[in-house]
Tab-separated table of C-alpha atoms and ligand atoms in Angstrom:
chain	number	residue	atom	x	y	z
T	10	MET	CA	19.789	2.969	-11.454
T	11	ASP	CA	18.080	0.109	-12.152
T	12	ILE	CA	14.245	-0.952	-10.856
T	13	LYS	CA	15.128	-3.444	-8.381
T	14	SER	CA	18.449	-1.189	-6.923
T	15	LEU	CA	16.034	1.444	-6.634
T	16	ILE	CA	13.662	-0.632	-4.814
T	17	LYS	CA	16.245	-2.251	-2.723
T	18	GLU	CA	18.059	0.981	-1.255
T	19	SER	CA	14.740	2.859	-1.017
T	20	ALA	CA	13.591	-0.287	1.157
T	21	ALA	CA	16.449	-0.162	3.255
T	22	LYS	CA	16.428	3.760	3.963
T	23	VAL	CA	12.736	3.206	5.255
T	24	GLU	CA	13.455	0.651	7.262
T	25	ALA	CA	16.736	2.150	9.238
T	26	ARG	CA	14.077	5.112	9.541
T	27	LEU	CA	11.226	2.939	11.024
T	28	ASN	CA	13.407	1.371	13.332
T	29	GLU	CA	14.237	4.871	14.823
T	30	LEU	CA	10.926	6.170	14.930
T	31	LEU	CA	9.366	2.770	16.598
T	32	PRO	CA	10.016	2.096	20.328
T	33	GLY	CA	12.535	-0.349	20.928
T	34	GLU	CA	11.411	-4.377	21.520
T	35	ASP	CA	12.794	-4.099	25.031
T	36	ILE	CA	10.594	-0.919	25.930
T	37	ALA	CA	7.691	-1.839	28.015
T	38	PRO	CA	5.250	-3.032	27.519
T	39	SER	CA	7.652	-5.327	25.436
T	40	THR	CA	5.004	-7.658	24.049
T	41	ILE	CA	3.394	-5.052	22.294
T	42	HIS	CA	6.677	-3.241	20.698
T	43	LYS	CA	7.434	-6.695	19.895
T	44	ALA	CA	4.313	-7.507	17.827
T	45	MET	CA	4.579	-4.031	16.063
T	46	ARG	CA	7.849	-5.291	15.121
T	47	TYR	CA	7.647	-8.750	14.240
T	48	SER	CA	5.113	-7.524	11.250
T	49	ILE	CA	6.438	-4.549	10.006
T	50	PHE	CA	10.157	-5.663	9.446
T	51	ALA	CA	8.919	-9.063	8.303
T	52	GLY	CA	9.702	-7.915	4.930
T	53	GLY	CA	7.102	-6.361	2.251
T	54	LYS	CA	7.951	-4.830	-0.639
T	55	ARG	CA	7.845	-1.416	0.468
T	56	ILE	CA	5.797	-0.077	-2.056
T	57	ARG	CA	4.047	2.386	-1.018
T	58	PRO	CA	7.072	4.185	0.720
T	59	LEU	CA	8.952	3.865	-2.432
T	60	LEU	CA	6.013	5.635	-4.418
T	61	CYS	CA	6.290	8.308	-1.530
T	62	LEU	CA	10.047	9.334	-1.727
T	63	GLU	CA	9.711	8.916	-5.887
T	64	ALA	CA	6.790	11.250	-5.992
T	65	ALA	CA	8.442	13.998	-3.771
T	66	LYS	CA	11.670	13.478	-6.413
T	67	ALA	CA	9.503	14.074	-9.039
T	68	CYS	CA	8.151	17.252	-7.669
T	69	GLY	CA	11.837	18.597	-7.053
T	70	GLY	CA	11.712	17.332	-3.408
T	71	SER	CA	14.430	15.477	-1.160
T	72	GLU	CA	13.965	11.986	-0.014
T	73	GLU	CA	14.620	12.995	3.352
T	74	ALA	CA	11.176	15.587	3.463
T	75	ALA	CA	9.389	12.615	2.473
T	76	LEU	CA	11.122	9.970	4.643
T	77	ASN	CA	8.514	10.372	7.605
T	78	ALA	CA	5.724	10.209	5.693
T	79	ALA	CA	7.000	7.004	3.752
T	80	CYS	CA	7.305	5.786	7.100
T	81	ALA	CA	3.958	6.294	8.167
T	82	LEU	CA	2.309	4.785	4.895
T	83	GLU	CA	4.224	1.600	5.580
T	84	ALA	CA	2.983	1.805	9.361
T	85	LEU	CA	-0.404	2.116	8.416
T	86	HIS	CA	-0.393	-0.686	5.465
T	87	THR	CA	1.189	-2.812	8.126
T	88	TYR	CA	-1.912	-2.318	10.341
T	89	THR	CA	-3.985	-3.092	7.685
T	90	LEU	CA	-2.393	-6.490	6.852
T	91	ILE	CA	-2.603	-7.544	10.874
T	92	HIS	CA	-6.324	-6.698	10.999
T	93	ASP	CA	-7.191	-8.084	7.403
T	94	ASP	CA	-5.872	-11.631	8.554
T	95	LEU	CA	-7.783	-11.718	12.236
T	96	PRO	CA	-9.831	-14.431	12.584
T	97	CYS	CA	-12.744	-12.027	12.522
T	98	MET	CA	-11.739	-11.049	8.797
T	99	ASP	CA	-9.898	-12.816	6.477
T	100	ASN	CA	-8.901	-15.591	9.153
T	101	ASP	CA	-5.234	-15.977	7.650
T	102	ASP	CA	-2.618	-17.855	8.964
T	103	LEU	CA	0.414	-17.114	6.500
T	104	ARG	CA	1.991	-13.426	5.789
T	105	ARG	CA	4.789	-11.806	4.405
T	106	GLY	CA	6.489	-15.704	4.480
T	107	ARG	CA	5.618	-15.747	8.363
T	108	PRO	CA	3.067	-16.956	10.905
T	109	THR	CA	0.923	-13.817	11.047
T	110	ASN	CA	0.689	-11.726	14.285
T	111	HIS	CA	-2.167	-13.063	16.093
T	112	LYS	CA	-1.069	-16.635	15.259
T	113	VAL	CA	2.250	-15.409	16.984
T	114	PHE	CA	1.098	-12.736	19.761
T	115	GLY	CA	-2.682	-13.996	20.209
T	116	GLU	CA	-5.672	-11.891	18.729
T	117	GLY	CA	-5.871	-9.469	21.805
T	118	ILE	CA	-2.398	-8.229	21.013
T	119	ALA	CA	-2.441	-8.565	17.004
T	120	VAL	CA	-6.011	-6.001	17.430
T	121	LEU	CA	-3.540	-3.875	19.772
T	122	ALA	CA	-0.323	-4.068	17.229
T	123	GLY	CA	-2.280	-2.900	14.646
T	124	ASP	CA	-4.201	-0.319	16.593
T	125	ALA	CA	-0.412	1.365	17.658
T	126	LEU	CA	0.741	1.147	14.249
T	127	LEU	CA	-2.090	3.252	12.703
T	128	THR	CA	-1.492	5.512	15.733
T	129	GLU	CA	2.093	5.657	15.386
T	130	ALA	CA	1.508	6.641	11.446
T	131	PHE	CA	0.130	9.679	12.599
T	132	ALA	CA	2.627	10.450	15.041
T	133	MET	CA	4.829	10.057	11.667
T	134	LEU	CA	3.076	12.056	9.681
T	135	ALA	CA	3.091	15.216	12.291
T	136	ARG	CA	6.807	14.879	11.756
T	137	VAL	CA	6.885	15.541	8.377
T	138	PRO	CA	8.353	19.007	7.968
T	139	ALA	CA	6.391	21.875	6.523
T	140	ASN	CA	7.015	23.743	3.367
T	141	ASP	CA	5.415	26.973	1.533
T	142	ARG	CA	2.144	25.005	0.455
T	143	TYR	CA	1.483	21.819	3.104
T	144	ASP	CA	2.122	21.721	6.766
T	145	ALA	CA	1.375	18.716	9.134
T	146	GLY	CA	-2.291	19.343	9.333
T	147	ASP	CA	-2.257	18.880	5.697
T	148	TYR	CA	-0.747	15.489	5.676
T	149	VAL	CA	-2.694	14.469	8.638
T	150	ALA	CA	-5.805	15.073	7.041
T	151	GLU	CA	-4.982	13.706	3.680
T	152	LEU	CA	-3.865	10.317	5.293
T	153	ALA	CA	-7.196	10.183	7.650
T	154	TYR	CA	-9.218	10.848	4.707
T	155	ARG	CA	-7.911	8.431	2.339
T	156	THR	CA	-7.621	5.426	5.034
T	157	GLY	CA	-11.118	6.351	7.123
T	158	SER	CA	-14.590	5.056	6.722
T	159	LEU	CA	-15.240	6.589	3.090
T	160	HIS	CA	-12.254	5.203	1.443
T	161	LEU	CA	-9.781	2.107	3.084
T	162	VAL	CA	-12.338	1.424	6.296
T	163	GLY	CA	-14.923	1.533	3.625
T	164	GLY	CA	-13.609	-0.702	1.043
T	165	GLN	CA	-12.830	-3.702	3.584
T	166	VAL	CA	-16.584	-2.945	4.952
T	167	LEU	CA	-18.061	-3.292	1.029
T	168	ASP	CA	-15.629	-6.795	0.841
T	169	LEU	CA	-17.175	-8.096	4.415
T	170	GLU	CA	-20.678	-7.533	3.086
T	171	GLY	CA	-20.058	-8.690	-0.287
T	172	GLU	CA	-18.929	-12.361	1.174
T	173	GLY	CA	-20.752	-15.159	-0.753
T	174	ARG	CA	-22.693	-12.391	-2.915
T	175	GLU	CA	-22.225	-12.359	-6.410
T	176	LEU	CA	-20.797	-8.596	-7.402
T	177	THR	CA	-20.569	-6.657	-10.475
T	178	VAL	CA	-17.752	-5.363	-11.575
T	179	ASP	CA	-18.621	-1.857	-10.974
T	180	GLU	CA	-18.892	-3.168	-6.952
T	181	LEU	CA	-15.470	-4.873	-7.060
T	182	ARG	CA	-14.245	-1.868	-8.551
T	183	ALA	CA	-15.447	0.000	-5.472
T	184	ILE	CA	-13.812	-2.352	-2.872
T	185	HIS	CA	-10.312	-2.694	-4.925
T	186	HIS	CA	-10.517	1.652	-4.892
T	187	GLY	CA	-10.982	1.255	-1.249
T	188	LYS	CA	-9.066	-1.034	0.053
T	189	THR	CA	-5.904	-0.533	-2.563
T	190	SER	CA	-6.288	2.466	-4.424
T	191	ALA	CA	-6.617	5.112	-1.883
T	192	LEU	CA	-3.567	4.150	0.099
T	193	ILE	CA	-1.375	4.488	-2.943
T	194	ILE	CA	-2.997	7.504	-3.828
T	195	ALA	CA	-2.363	8.671	-0.772
T	196	SER	CA	1.501	7.704	-0.997
T	197	VAL	CA	1.900	9.335	-4.107
T	198	ARG	CA	0.180	12.820	-2.875
T	199	LEU	CA	2.039	12.748	0.974
T	200	GLY	CA	5.075	12.404	-1.492
T	201	GLY	CA	4.473	15.214	-3.909
T	202	MET	CA	3.058	17.437	-0.753
T	203	ALA	CA	6.120	16.889	1.210
T	204	ALA	CA	7.805	18.006	-1.578
T	205	GLY	CA	5.305	21.619	-1.954
T	206	CYS	CA	3.840	20.480	-5.222
T	207	THR	CA	1.729	22.819	-7.120
T	208	HIS	CA	-1.990	21.773	-7.597
T	209	GLU	CA	-1.641	20.569	-11.225
T	210	GLN	CA	1.493	18.210	-9.952
T	211	LEU	CA	-0.847	17.008	-7.225
T	212	GLU	CA	-3.628	16.177	-9.426
T	213	ALA	CA	-1.399	14.270	-12.239
T	214	LEU	CA	-0.353	12.473	-8.915
T	215	THR	CA	-3.856	11.525	-8.003
T	216	GLU	CA	-4.692	9.886	-11.488
T	217	TYR	CA	-1.271	8.090	-11.578
T	218	GLY	CA	-2.134	6.603	-8.005
T	219	ARG	CA	-5.632	5.795	-9.016
T	220	CYS	CA	-4.633	4.189	-12.400
T	221	LEU	CA	-1.814	2.240	-10.725
T	222	GLY	CA	-3.547	1.121	-7.810
T	223	LEU	CA	-6.079	-0.429	-9.299
T	224	ALA	CA	-3.714	-1.975	-11.933
T	225	PHE	CA	-1.885	-3.283	-8.644
T	226	GLN	CA	-4.857	-4.978	-7.023
T	227	ILE	CA	-5.965	-6.398	-10.621
T	228	ILE	CA	-2.308	-8.032	-10.487
T	229	ASP	CA	-2.810	-9.337	-7.042
T	230	ASP	CA	-6.259	-10.925	-8.175
T	231	ILE	CA	-4.400	-13.053	-10.954
T	232	LEU	CA	-1.299	-13.648	-8.782
T	233	ASP	CA	-3.978	-15.203	-6.312
T	234	VAL	CA	-4.760	-17.850	-8.895
T	235	THR	CA	-1.162	-18.251	-10.650
T	236	SER	CA	1.460	-17.840	-7.661
T	237	THR	CA	2.298	-20.101	-5.122
T	238	PRO	CA	2.422	-19.418	-1.401
T	239	GLU	CA	5.899	-19.566	-1.357
T	240	VAL	CA	6.912	-17.034	-3.830
T	241	LEU	CA	3.747	-14.346	-2.475
T	242	GLY	CA	4.763	-15.286	1.423
T	243	LYS	CA	0.415	-15.340	1.934
T	244	SER	CA	-2.051	-17.973	1.291
T	245	ILE	CA	-3.184	-18.061	-2.408
T	246	GLY	CA	-6.823	-19.409	-3.633
T	247	LYS	CA	-8.617	-18.110	-0.727
T	248	ASP	CA	-10.857	-15.667	-2.324
T	249	ALA	CA	-12.345	-18.708	-3.996
T	250	LYS	CA	-12.389	-20.778	-1.707
T	251	VAL	CA	-14.780	-18.339	0.311
T	252	HIS	CA	-16.428	-17.007	-2.813
T	253	LYS	CA	-15.186	-14.067	-3.001
T	254	ALA	CA	-15.260	-11.925	-6.398
T	255	THR	CA	-12.036	-11.373	-7.884
T	256	TYR	CA	-11.382	-9.276	-11.010
T	257	PRO	CA	-10.173	-12.828	-12.957
T	258	ALA	CA	-13.428	-14.679	-11.473
T	259	LEU	CA	-15.652	-11.929	-12.925
T	260	VAL	CA	-14.122	-11.077	-16.176
T	261	GLY	CA	-12.113	-13.647	-17.263
T	262	MET	CA	-7.987	-13.919	-16.611
T	263	ASP	CA	-7.217	-12.051	-20.259
T	264	ASN	CA	-9.468	-9.444	-19.993
T	265	ALA	CA	-8.120	-8.945	-16.177
T	266	ARG	CA	-4.793	-8.899	-17.788
T	267	ALA	CA	-5.971	-6.144	-20.522
T	268	GLU	CA	-7.332	-4.148	-17.824
T	269	ALA	CA	-4.288	-4.206	-15.867
T	270	ARG	CA	-1.885	-3.259	-19.065
T	271	GLU	CA	-4.793	-0.386	-19.838
T	272	LEU	CA	-4.446	1.186	-16.441
T	273	THR	CA	-1.032	1.021	-16.436
T	274	ALA	CA	-0.955	3.137	-20.008
T	275	ALA	CA	-3.363	5.404	-18.408
T	276	ALA	CA	-1.079	5.990	-15.057
T	277	ARG	CA	2.029	6.765	-17.621
T	278	ALA	CA	0.078	9.378	-19.412
T	279	ALA	CA	-1.015	11.044	-15.851
T	280	LEU	CA	2.594	12.052	-15.594
T	281	ASP	CA	2.779	14.052	-18.997
T	282	VAL	CA	3.435	17.210	-16.452
T	283	PHE	CA	6.432	15.943	-15.457
T	284	SER	CA	9.573	16.206	-17.551
T	285	ASP	CA	11.226	12.871	-18.834
T	286	ARG	CA	14.300	12.965	-16.265
T	287	ARG	CA	11.521	14.081	-13.351
T	288	ARG	CA	8.825	10.941	-14.487
T	289	GLU	CA	11.574	8.174	-15.243
T	290	ASN	CA	11.550	6.580	-11.832
T	291	LEU	CA	7.620	6.842	-11.455
T	292	LEU	CA	7.422	5.364	-14.926
T	293	ALA	CA	9.828	2.554	-14.096
T	294	ILE	CA	7.546	1.388	-10.910
T	295	ASN	CA	4.662	1.825	-12.893
T	296	ASP	CA	6.125	-0.799	-15.551
T	297	TYR	CA	7.631	-3.515	-12.871
T	298	LEU	CA	4.557	-3.528	-10.908
T	299	LEU	CA	2.490	-4.820	-13.997
T	300	LYS	CA	5.275	-7.580	-14.836
T	301	ARG	CA	5.730	-8.138	-11.201
T	302	ASP	CA	5.394	-11.794	-9.720
T	303	TYR	CA	4.954	-11.633	-6.489
Y	603	GRG	C1	-8.984	-2.142	7.984
Y	603	GRG	C2	-8.809	-4.446	8.516
Y	603	GRG	C3	-8.725	-3.093	7.287
Y	603	GRG	C4	-8.514	-3.599	6.279
Y	603	GRG	C5	-8.342	-2.601	5.017
Y	603	GRG	C6	-6.383	-2.982	3.172
Y	603	GRG	C7	-7.009	-3.705	3.429
Y	603	GRG	C8	-8.633	-3.316	3.572
Y	603	GRG	C9	-6.650	-4.687	3.759
Y	603	GRG	C10	-5.597	-5.809	3.502
Y	603	GRG	C11	-5.395	-6.934	3.091
Y	603	GRG	C12	-5.565	-6.341	1.192
Y	603	GRG	C13	-5.370	-7.945	0.468
Y	603	GRG	C14	-5.569	-5.346	1.073
Y	603	GRG	C15	-5.426	-5.341	-0.762
Y	603	GRG	C16	-4.209	-4.236	-0.352
Y	603	GRG	C17	-2.890	-4.928	-0.963
Y	603	GRG	C18	-2.890	-5.972	-2.286
Y	603	GRG	C19	-2.152	-5.583	0.085
Y	603	GRG	C20	-0.880	-6.390	0.014
Y	603	GRG	O1	-0.226	-5.298	-0.282
Y	603	GRG	P1	1.329	-5.694	-0.687
Y	603	GRG	O2	1.549	-6.759	-2.125
Y	603	GRG	O3	1.955	-6.400	0.381
Y	603	GRG	O4	2.327	-4.509	-0.963
Y	603	GRG	P2	3.212	-6.424	1.160
Y	603	GRG	O5	3.484	-7.377	1.693
Y	603	GRG	O6	4.769	-6.596	0.128
Y	603	GRG	O7	3.838	-4.888	1.705
């Protein structure tokens, strides 16, 4: 299957399951359910669920075993987008091609919609089937570790504290690791764990996620300079406006592109422990994300 069809099919499966797992818009209190659904069903590339499902398949597991974990990752990711867009954070008014959650529902409901999606993510994980190596406790601990104050939330703290200050490349890498790579690492690890992967496979997926995650964020920084809001579905050029450090600003556009290419090669090499057939889709995703234009 070509990569675009793979992405489309995977997104359709994840959206159908999310629709089953999340409370309907007509369930009271309906405002919050409308707000949660507004942001989660606004489109989005669904890269994290895709990585989770494909990591499970690379480890010999089924998509079904990892589907609730894939949904949990998208719910958690959507919470970060809603909260990141709030006036007290990045203060954005466009996300996934639509007005941001707080612009439509108000700040109070947007905070709560993010909170509820975060909470639902753990409920979804608790429903991922156990296998010989891992159970719900392991899945919950994994997502909590990667997205709490040590990683994802911690990355946002470094980001807030770095605003308006000259950052070193290492400081910027630490922000990108927390805000982006940590959830991407969790995506592939949870897919592997849901498939009952070996320790060696889990280590390989962790390194693949780390490299791919950082490359993904460097490309995101590049697109923030070179693309348009119409193509990306979110505001662009914001980082420069608020004097936030980005890869192209710190190391130059050519070096940023070169580093993204090197990380993509390192992510590819990390998958050497898998057979050609098993790693085929993870490799295709890796290449696709380097060349993406949105
Ligand atoms: C806890 C508030 C809070 C934030 C944590 C993850 C994060 C930090 C903030 C979200 C905003 C942001 C720019 C994160 C960097 C990672 C990134 C590039 C997110 C966008 O992901 P895509 O491109 O988005 O996969 P779609 O809309 O396609 O799902």
